[in-house]
mmCIF file of C-alpha atoms in Angstrom:
data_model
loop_
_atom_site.group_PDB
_atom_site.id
_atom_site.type_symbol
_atom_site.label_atom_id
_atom_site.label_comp_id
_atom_site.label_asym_id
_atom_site.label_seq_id
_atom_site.Cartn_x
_atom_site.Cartn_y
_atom_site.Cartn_z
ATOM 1 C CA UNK U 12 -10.917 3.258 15.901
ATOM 2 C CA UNK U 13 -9.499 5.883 18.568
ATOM 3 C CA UNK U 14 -5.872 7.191 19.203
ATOM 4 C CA UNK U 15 -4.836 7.673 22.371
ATOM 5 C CA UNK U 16 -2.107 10.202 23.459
ATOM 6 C CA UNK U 17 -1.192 8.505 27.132
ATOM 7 C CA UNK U 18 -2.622 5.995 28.751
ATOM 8 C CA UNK U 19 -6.057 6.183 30.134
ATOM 9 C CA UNK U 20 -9.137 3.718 31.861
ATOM 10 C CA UNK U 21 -10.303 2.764 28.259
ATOM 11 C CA UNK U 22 -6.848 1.397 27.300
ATOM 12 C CA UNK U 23 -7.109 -0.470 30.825
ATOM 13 C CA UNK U 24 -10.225 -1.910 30.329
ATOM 14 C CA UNK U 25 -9.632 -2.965 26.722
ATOM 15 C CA UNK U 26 -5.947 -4.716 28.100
ATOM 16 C CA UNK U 27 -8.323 -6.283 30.369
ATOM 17 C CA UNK U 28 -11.059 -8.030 28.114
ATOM 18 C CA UNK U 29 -8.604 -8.939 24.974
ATOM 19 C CA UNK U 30 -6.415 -12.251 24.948
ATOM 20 C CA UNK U 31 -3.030 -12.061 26.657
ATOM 21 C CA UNK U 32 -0.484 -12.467 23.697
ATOM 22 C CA UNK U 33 1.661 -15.728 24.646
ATOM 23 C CA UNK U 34 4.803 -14.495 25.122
ATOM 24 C CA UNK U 35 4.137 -10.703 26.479
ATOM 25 C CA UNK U 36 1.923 -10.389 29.266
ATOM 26 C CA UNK U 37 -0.790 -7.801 29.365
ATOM 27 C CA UNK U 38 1.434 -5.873 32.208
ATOM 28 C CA UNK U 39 4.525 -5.741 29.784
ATOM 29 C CA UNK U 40 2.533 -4.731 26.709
ATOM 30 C CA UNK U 41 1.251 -1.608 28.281
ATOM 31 C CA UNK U 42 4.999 -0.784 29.640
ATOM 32 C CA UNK U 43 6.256 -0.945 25.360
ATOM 33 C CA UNK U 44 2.951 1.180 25.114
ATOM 34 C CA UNK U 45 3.670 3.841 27.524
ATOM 35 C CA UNK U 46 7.579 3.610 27.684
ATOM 36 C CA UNK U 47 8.771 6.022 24.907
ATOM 37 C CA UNK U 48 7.263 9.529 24.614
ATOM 38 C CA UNK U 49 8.678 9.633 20.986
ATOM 39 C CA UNK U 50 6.239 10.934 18.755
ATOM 40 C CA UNK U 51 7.137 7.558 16.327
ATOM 41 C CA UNK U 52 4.885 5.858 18.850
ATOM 42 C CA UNK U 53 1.125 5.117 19.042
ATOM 43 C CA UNK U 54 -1.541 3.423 20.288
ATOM 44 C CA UNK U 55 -4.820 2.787 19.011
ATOM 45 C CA UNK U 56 -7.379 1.210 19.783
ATOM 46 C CA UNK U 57 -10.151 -0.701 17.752
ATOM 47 C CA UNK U 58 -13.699 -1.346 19.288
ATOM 48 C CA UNK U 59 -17.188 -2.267 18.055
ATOM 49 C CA UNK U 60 -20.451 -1.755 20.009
ATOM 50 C CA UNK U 61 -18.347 -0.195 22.704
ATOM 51 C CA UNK U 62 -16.212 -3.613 23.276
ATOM 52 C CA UNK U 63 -12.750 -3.526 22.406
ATOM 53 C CA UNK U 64 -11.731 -5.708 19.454
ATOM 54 C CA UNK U 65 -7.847 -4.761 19.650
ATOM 55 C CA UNK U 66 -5.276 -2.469 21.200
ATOM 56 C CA UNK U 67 -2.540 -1.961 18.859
ATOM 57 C CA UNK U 68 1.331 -0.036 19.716
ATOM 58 C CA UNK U 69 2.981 0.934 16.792
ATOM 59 C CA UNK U 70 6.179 2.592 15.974
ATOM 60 C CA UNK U 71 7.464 4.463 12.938
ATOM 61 C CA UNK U 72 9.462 1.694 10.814
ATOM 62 C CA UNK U 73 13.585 3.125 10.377
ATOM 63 C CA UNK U 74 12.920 4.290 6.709
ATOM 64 C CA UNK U 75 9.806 6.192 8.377
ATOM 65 C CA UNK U 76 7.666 5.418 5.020
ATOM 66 C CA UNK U 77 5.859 2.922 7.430
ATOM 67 C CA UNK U 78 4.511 1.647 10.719
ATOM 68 C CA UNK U 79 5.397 -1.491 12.526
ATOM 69 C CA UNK U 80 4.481 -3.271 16.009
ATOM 70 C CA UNK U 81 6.225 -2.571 18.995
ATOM 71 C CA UNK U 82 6.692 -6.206 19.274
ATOM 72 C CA UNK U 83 7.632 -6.734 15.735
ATOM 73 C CA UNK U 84 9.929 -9.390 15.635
ATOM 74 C CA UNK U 85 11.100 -8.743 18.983
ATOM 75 C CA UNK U 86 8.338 -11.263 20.552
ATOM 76 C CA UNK U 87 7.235 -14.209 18.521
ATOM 77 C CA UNK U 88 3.309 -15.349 18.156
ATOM 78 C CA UNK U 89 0.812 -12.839 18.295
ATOM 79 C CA UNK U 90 2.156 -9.142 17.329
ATOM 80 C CA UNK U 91 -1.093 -7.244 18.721
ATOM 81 C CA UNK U 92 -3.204 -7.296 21.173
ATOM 82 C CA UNK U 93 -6.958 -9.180 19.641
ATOM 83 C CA UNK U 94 -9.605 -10.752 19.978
ATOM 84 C CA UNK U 95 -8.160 -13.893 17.748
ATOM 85 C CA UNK U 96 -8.749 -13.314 13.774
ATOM 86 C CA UNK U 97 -9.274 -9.931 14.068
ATOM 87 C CA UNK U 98 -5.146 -8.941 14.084
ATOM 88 C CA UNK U 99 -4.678 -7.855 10.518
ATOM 89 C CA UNK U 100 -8.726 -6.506 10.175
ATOM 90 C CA UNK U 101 -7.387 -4.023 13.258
ATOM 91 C CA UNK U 102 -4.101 -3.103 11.690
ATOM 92 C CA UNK U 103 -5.774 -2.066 8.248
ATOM 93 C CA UNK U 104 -8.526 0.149 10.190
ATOM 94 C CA UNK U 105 -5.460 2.034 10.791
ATOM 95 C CA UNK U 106 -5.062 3.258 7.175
ATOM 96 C CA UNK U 107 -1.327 3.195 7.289
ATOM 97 C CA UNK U 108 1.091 1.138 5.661
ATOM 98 C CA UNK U 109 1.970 -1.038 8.004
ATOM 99 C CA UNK U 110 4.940 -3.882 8.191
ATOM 100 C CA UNK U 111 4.244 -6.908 10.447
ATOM 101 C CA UNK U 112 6.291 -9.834 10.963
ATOM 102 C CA UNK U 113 4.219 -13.046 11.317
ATOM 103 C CA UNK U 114 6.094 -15.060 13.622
ATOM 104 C CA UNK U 115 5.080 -18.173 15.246
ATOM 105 C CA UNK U 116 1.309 -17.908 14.673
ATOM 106 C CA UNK U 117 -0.824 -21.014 14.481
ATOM 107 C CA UNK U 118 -1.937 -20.432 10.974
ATOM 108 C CA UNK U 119 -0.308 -18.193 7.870
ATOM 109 C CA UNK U 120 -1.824 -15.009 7.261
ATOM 110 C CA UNK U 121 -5.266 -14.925 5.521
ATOM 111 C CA UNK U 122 -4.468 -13.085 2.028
ATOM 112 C CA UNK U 123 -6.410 -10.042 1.182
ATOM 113 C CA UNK U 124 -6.485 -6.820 -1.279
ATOM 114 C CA UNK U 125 -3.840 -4.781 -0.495
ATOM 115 C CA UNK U 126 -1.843 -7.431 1.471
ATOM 116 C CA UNK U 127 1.418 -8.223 0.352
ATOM 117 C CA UNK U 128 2.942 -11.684 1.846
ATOM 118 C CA UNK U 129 6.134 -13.371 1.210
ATOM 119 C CA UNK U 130 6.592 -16.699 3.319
ATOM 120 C CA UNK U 131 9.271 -18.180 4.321
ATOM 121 C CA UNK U 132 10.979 -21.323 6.251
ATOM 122 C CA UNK U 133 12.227 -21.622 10.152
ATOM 123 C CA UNK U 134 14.366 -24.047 11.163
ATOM 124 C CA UNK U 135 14.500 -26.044 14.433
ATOM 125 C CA UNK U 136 13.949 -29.521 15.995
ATOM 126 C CA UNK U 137 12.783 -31.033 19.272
ATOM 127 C CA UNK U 138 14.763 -31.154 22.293
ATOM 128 C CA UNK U 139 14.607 -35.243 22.425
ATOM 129 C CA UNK U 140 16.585 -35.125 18.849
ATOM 130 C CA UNK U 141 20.114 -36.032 18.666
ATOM 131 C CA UNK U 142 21.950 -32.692 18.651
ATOM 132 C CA UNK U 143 25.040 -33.958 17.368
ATOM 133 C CA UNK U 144 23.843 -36.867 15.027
ATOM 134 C CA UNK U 145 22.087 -33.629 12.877
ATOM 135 C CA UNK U 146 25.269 -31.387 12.918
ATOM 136 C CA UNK U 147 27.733 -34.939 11.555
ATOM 137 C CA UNK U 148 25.104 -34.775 8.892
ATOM 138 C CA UNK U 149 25.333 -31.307 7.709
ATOM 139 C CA UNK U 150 29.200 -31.159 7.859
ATOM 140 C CA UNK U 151 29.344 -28.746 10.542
ATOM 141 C CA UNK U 152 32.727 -29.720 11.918
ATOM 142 C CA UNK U 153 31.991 -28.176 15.238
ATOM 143 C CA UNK U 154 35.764 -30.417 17.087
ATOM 144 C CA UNK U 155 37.351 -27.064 15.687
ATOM 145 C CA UNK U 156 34.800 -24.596 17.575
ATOM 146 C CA UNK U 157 35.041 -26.650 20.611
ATOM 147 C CA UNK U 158 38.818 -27.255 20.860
ATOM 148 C CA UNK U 159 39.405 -23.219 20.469
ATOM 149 C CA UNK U 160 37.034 -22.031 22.741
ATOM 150 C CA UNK U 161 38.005 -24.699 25.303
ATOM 151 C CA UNK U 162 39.426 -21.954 27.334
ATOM 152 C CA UNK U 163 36.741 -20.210 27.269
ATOM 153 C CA UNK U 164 34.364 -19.148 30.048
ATOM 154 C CA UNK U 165 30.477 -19.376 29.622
ATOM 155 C CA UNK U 166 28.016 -17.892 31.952
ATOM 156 C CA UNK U 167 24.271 -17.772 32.085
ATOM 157 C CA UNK U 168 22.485 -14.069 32.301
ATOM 158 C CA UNK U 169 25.808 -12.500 33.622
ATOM 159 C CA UNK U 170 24.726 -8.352 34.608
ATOM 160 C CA UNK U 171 25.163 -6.450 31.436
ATOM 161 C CA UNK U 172 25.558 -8.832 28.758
ATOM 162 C CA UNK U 173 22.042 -8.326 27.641
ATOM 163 C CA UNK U 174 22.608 -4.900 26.765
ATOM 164 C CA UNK U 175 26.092 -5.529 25.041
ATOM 165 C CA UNK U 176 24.839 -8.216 23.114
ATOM 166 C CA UNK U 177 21.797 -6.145 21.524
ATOM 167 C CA UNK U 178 23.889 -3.357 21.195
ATOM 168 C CA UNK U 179 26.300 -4.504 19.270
ATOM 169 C CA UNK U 180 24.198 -6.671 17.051
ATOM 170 C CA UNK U 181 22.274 -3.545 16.206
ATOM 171 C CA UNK U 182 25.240 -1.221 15.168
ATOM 172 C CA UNK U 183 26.403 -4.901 13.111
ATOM 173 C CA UNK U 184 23.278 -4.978 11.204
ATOM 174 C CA UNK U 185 22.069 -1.056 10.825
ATOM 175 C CA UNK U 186 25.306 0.777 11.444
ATOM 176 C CA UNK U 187 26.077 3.159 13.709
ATOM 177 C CA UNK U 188 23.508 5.124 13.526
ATOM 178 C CA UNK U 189 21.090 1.824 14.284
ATOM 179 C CA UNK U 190 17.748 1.530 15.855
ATOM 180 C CA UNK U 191 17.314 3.398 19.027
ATOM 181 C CA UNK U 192 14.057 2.553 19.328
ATOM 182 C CA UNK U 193 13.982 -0.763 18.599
ATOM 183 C CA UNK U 194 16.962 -0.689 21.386
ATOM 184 C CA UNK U 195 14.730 0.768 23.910
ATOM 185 C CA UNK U 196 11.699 -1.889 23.123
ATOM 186 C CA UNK U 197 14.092 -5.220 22.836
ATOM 187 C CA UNK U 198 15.973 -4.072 25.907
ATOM 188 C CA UNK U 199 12.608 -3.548 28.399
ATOM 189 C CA UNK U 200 11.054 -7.052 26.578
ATOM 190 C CA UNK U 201 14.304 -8.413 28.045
ATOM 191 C CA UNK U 202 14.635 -7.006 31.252
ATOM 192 C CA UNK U 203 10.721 -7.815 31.790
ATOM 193 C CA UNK U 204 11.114 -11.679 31.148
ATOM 194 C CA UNK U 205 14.236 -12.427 32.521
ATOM 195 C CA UNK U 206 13.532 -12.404 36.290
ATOM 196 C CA UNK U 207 10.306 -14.357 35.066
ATOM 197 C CA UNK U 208 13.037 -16.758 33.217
ATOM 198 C CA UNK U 209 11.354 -16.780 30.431
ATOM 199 C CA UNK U 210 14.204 -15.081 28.575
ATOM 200 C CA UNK U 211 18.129 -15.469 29.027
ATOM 201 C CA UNK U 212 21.495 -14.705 27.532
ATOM 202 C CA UNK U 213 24.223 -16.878 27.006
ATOM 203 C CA UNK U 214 27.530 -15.072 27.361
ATOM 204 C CA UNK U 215 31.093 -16.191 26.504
ATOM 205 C CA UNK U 216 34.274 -14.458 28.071
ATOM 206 C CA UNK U 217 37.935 -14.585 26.852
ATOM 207 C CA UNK U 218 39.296 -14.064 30.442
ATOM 208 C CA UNK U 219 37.147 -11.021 31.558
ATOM 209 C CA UNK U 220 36.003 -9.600 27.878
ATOM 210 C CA UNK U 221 33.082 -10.255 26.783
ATOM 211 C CA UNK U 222 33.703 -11.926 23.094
ATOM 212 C CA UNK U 223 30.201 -13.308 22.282
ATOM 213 C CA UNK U 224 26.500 -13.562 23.574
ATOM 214 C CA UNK U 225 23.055 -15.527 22.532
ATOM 215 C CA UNK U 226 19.256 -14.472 23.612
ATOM 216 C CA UNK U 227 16.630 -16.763 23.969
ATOM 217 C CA UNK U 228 12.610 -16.118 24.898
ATOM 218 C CA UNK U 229 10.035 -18.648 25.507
ATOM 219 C CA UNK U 230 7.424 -19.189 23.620
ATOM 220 C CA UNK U 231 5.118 -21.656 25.478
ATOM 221 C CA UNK U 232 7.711 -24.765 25.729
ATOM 222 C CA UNK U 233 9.880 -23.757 22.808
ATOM 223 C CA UNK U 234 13.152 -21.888 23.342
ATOM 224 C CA UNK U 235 12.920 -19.508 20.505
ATOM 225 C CA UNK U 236 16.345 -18.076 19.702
ATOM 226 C CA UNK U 237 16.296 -13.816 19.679
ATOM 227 C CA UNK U 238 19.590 -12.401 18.794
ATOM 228 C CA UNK U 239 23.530 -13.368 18.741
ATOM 229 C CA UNK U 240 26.419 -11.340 18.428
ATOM 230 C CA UNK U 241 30.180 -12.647 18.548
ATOM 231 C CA UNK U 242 33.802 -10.427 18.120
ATOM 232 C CA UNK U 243 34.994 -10.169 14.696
ATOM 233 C CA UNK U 244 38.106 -10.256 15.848
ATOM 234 C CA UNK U 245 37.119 -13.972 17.174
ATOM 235 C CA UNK U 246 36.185 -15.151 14.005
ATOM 236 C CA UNK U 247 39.112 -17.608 13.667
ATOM 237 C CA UNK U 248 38.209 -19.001 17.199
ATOM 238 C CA UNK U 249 34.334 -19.830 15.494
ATOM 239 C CA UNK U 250 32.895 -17.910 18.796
ATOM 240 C CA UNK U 251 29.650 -17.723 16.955
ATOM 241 C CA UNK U 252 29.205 -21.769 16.153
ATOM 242 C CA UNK U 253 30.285 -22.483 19.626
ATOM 243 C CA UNK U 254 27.237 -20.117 20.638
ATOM 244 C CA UNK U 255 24.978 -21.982 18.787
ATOM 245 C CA UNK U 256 25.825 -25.422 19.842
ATOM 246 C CA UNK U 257 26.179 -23.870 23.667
ATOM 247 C CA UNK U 258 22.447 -22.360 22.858
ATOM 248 C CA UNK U 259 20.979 -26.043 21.857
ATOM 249 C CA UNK U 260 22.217 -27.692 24.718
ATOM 250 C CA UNK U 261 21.285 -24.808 27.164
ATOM 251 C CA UNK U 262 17.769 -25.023 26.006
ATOM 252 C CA UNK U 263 17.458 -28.973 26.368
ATOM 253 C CA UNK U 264 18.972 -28.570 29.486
ATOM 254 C CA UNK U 265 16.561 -25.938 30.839
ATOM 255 C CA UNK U 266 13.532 -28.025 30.169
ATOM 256 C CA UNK U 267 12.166 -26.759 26.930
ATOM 257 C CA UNK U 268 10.645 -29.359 24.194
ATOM 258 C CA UNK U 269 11.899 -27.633 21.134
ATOM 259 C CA UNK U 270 14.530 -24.738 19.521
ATOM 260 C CA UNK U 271 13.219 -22.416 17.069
ATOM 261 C CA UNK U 272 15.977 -20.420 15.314
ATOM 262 C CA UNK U 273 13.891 -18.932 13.179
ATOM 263 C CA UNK U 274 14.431 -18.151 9.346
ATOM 264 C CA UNK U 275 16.112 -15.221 6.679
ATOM 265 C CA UNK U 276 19.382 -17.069 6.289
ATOM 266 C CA UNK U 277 20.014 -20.329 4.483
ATOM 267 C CA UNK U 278 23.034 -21.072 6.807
ATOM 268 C CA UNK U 279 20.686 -22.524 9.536
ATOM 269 C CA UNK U 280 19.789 -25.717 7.367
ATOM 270 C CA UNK U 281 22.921 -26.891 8.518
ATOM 271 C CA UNK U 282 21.791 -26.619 12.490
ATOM 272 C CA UNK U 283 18.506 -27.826 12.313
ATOM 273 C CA UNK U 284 15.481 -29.215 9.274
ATOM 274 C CA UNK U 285 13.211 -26.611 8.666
ATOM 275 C CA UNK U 286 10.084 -26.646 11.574
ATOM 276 C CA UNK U 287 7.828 -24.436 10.410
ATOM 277 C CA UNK U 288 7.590 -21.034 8.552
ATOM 278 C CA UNK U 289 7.036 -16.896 8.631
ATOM 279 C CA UNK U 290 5.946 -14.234 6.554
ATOM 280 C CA UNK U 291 6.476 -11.057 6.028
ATOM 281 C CA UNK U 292 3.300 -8.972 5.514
ATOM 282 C CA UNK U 293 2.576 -5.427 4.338
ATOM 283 C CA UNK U 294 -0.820 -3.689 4.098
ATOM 284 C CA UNK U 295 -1.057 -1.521 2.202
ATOM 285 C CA UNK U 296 -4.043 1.632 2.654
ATOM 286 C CA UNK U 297 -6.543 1.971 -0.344
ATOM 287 C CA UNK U 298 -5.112 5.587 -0.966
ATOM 288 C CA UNK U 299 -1.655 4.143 -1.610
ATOM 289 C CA UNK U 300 -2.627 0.756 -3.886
ATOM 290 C CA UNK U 301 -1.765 2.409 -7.157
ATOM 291 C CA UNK U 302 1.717 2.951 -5.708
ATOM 292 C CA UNK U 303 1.943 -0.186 -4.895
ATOM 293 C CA UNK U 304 0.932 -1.761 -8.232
ATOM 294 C CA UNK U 305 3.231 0.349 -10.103
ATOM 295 C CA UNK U 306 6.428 -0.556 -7.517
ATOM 296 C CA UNK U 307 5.683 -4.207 -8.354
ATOM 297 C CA UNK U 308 5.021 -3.317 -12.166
ATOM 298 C CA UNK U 309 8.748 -1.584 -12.525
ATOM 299 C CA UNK U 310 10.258 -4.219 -10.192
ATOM 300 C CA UNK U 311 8.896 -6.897 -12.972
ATOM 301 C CA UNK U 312 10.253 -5.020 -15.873
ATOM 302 C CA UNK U 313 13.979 -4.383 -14.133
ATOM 303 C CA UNK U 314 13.228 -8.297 -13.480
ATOM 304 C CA UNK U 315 12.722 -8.420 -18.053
ATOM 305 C CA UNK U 316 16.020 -7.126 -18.409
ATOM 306 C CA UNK U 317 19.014 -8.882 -20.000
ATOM 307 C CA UNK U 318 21.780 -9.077 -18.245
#
């Protein structure tokens, strides 16, 4: 395993011989590789008998106890770039602790010493399904949504809703101090597959302001849904369901065969049956194992505690 400080003929060729991750071509990979000249950025690359096996990016994670993809959770399916089986083999050469979100991959994670995985569900359905006949079901009571956003205006990848969308889901989330980073890497990942229309944002106006947006990326023939942001202030107006139902249709409408909304909140039962699951996956480096053990022992006795 090499580090590589720029990119060079090696990194080139290996781009060259490994698998093409689904949803981030070979050409976009190396632009999240070489894009940042922050020093929380690196690239590695993993090789046996002089053929490569993967080429990894990684970033500092925000607590900066940790590394992470570039793509991590950014682009679903494969989070490296490897020969296939060999993703979480490559990441542990590195001898870091490293955080990966397994998203959209064929099979769960293999478990291992020193892997830590917590699974999870993701909800969706199939495009063919009756929207609406799902959403009666789980009391969703969308009349209200669609009666106050009637005067409304939605638009399809209007110029600069991307960026105010991410944005302001970010500082939401993390604060205002949020992710500039992950900013940087979500932003170029969208501005890559957009002309390609394999991503879009859904944008609603109030007149000319902006009030909410939706971003979706394509994995294969699945609209998988990215990141939505709506007003507080447009709460009472449900600007966020209308998104969602707007985001369904959208998807049917452009062709795809299913909607993946993914997982971490319970609320999304009520938009679609659970469709498949993630997991959340740390490796841990034989140096730091005893730390580990002892985190989970204290977390089990603070667990032993009456309360």
């Amino acid at each position: 395993m090499t580090y590589h400080i720029g990119w060079n003929r090696d990194l080139d060729y290996a781009l060259e011989k490994l698998p093409e991750m689904e949803a981030c071509p070979s050409e976009l990979y190396k632009h999240l590789l070489t894009q940042s000249q922050s020093d929380d950025v690196k690239t590695a690359l993993v090789a046996r008998d002089n053929e490569p096996i993967a080429l990894l990016g990684l970033r500092r994670s925000r607590n900066r106890r940790s590394w992470e993809p570039v793509t991590n959770w950014i682009i679903p399916g494969g989070c490296i770039a490897a020969r296939q089986g060999h993703e979480l083999q490559a990441l542990e050469a590195l001898g870091n602790r490293t955080k990966i979100g397994w998203w959209r991959m064929p099979r769960r994670p293999p478990s291992g010493s020193g892997r830590d995985i917590s699974v999870s569900p993701t909800y969706g359905m199939k495009c063919t399904a009756d929207f609406d006949a799902y959403w009666k079901k789980t009391r969703l009571h969308l009349q209200q949504a669609r009666k106050r956003c009637a005067n409304f205006r939605f638009e399809l990848d209007p110029p600069g809703a991307t960026e105010w969308v991410v944005r302001n889901w970010d500082r939401h989330w993390r604060g205002d101090h949020g992710d500039k980073l992950g900013l940087e890497l979500r932003l170029a990942v969208s501005d890559y597959l957009q002309p390609l229309a394999r991503h879009a944002t859904l944008a609603m106006y109030d007149g000319s302001d902006l009030v909410g947006g939706a971003l979706q990326i394509a994995h294969g023939k699945t609209s998988v849904a990215t990141v939505m942001y709506s007003r507080p202030e447009y709460k009472h107006a449900r600007v966020g369901k209308r998104l969602m139902s707007l985001y369904f249709k959208h998807a049917r409408d452009a062709g795809f065969d299913a909607i993946d909304i993914g997982g971490g909140h319970g609320y999304k039962s009520q938009w679609a049956p659970i469709m498949g699951e993630r997991a959340e996956v740390t490796l841990w480096p034989t140096m730091q194992r005893p730390l580990r053990w002892a985190s989970k022992a204290l977390k089990k006795v603070r667990n032993m505690r009456p309360r």
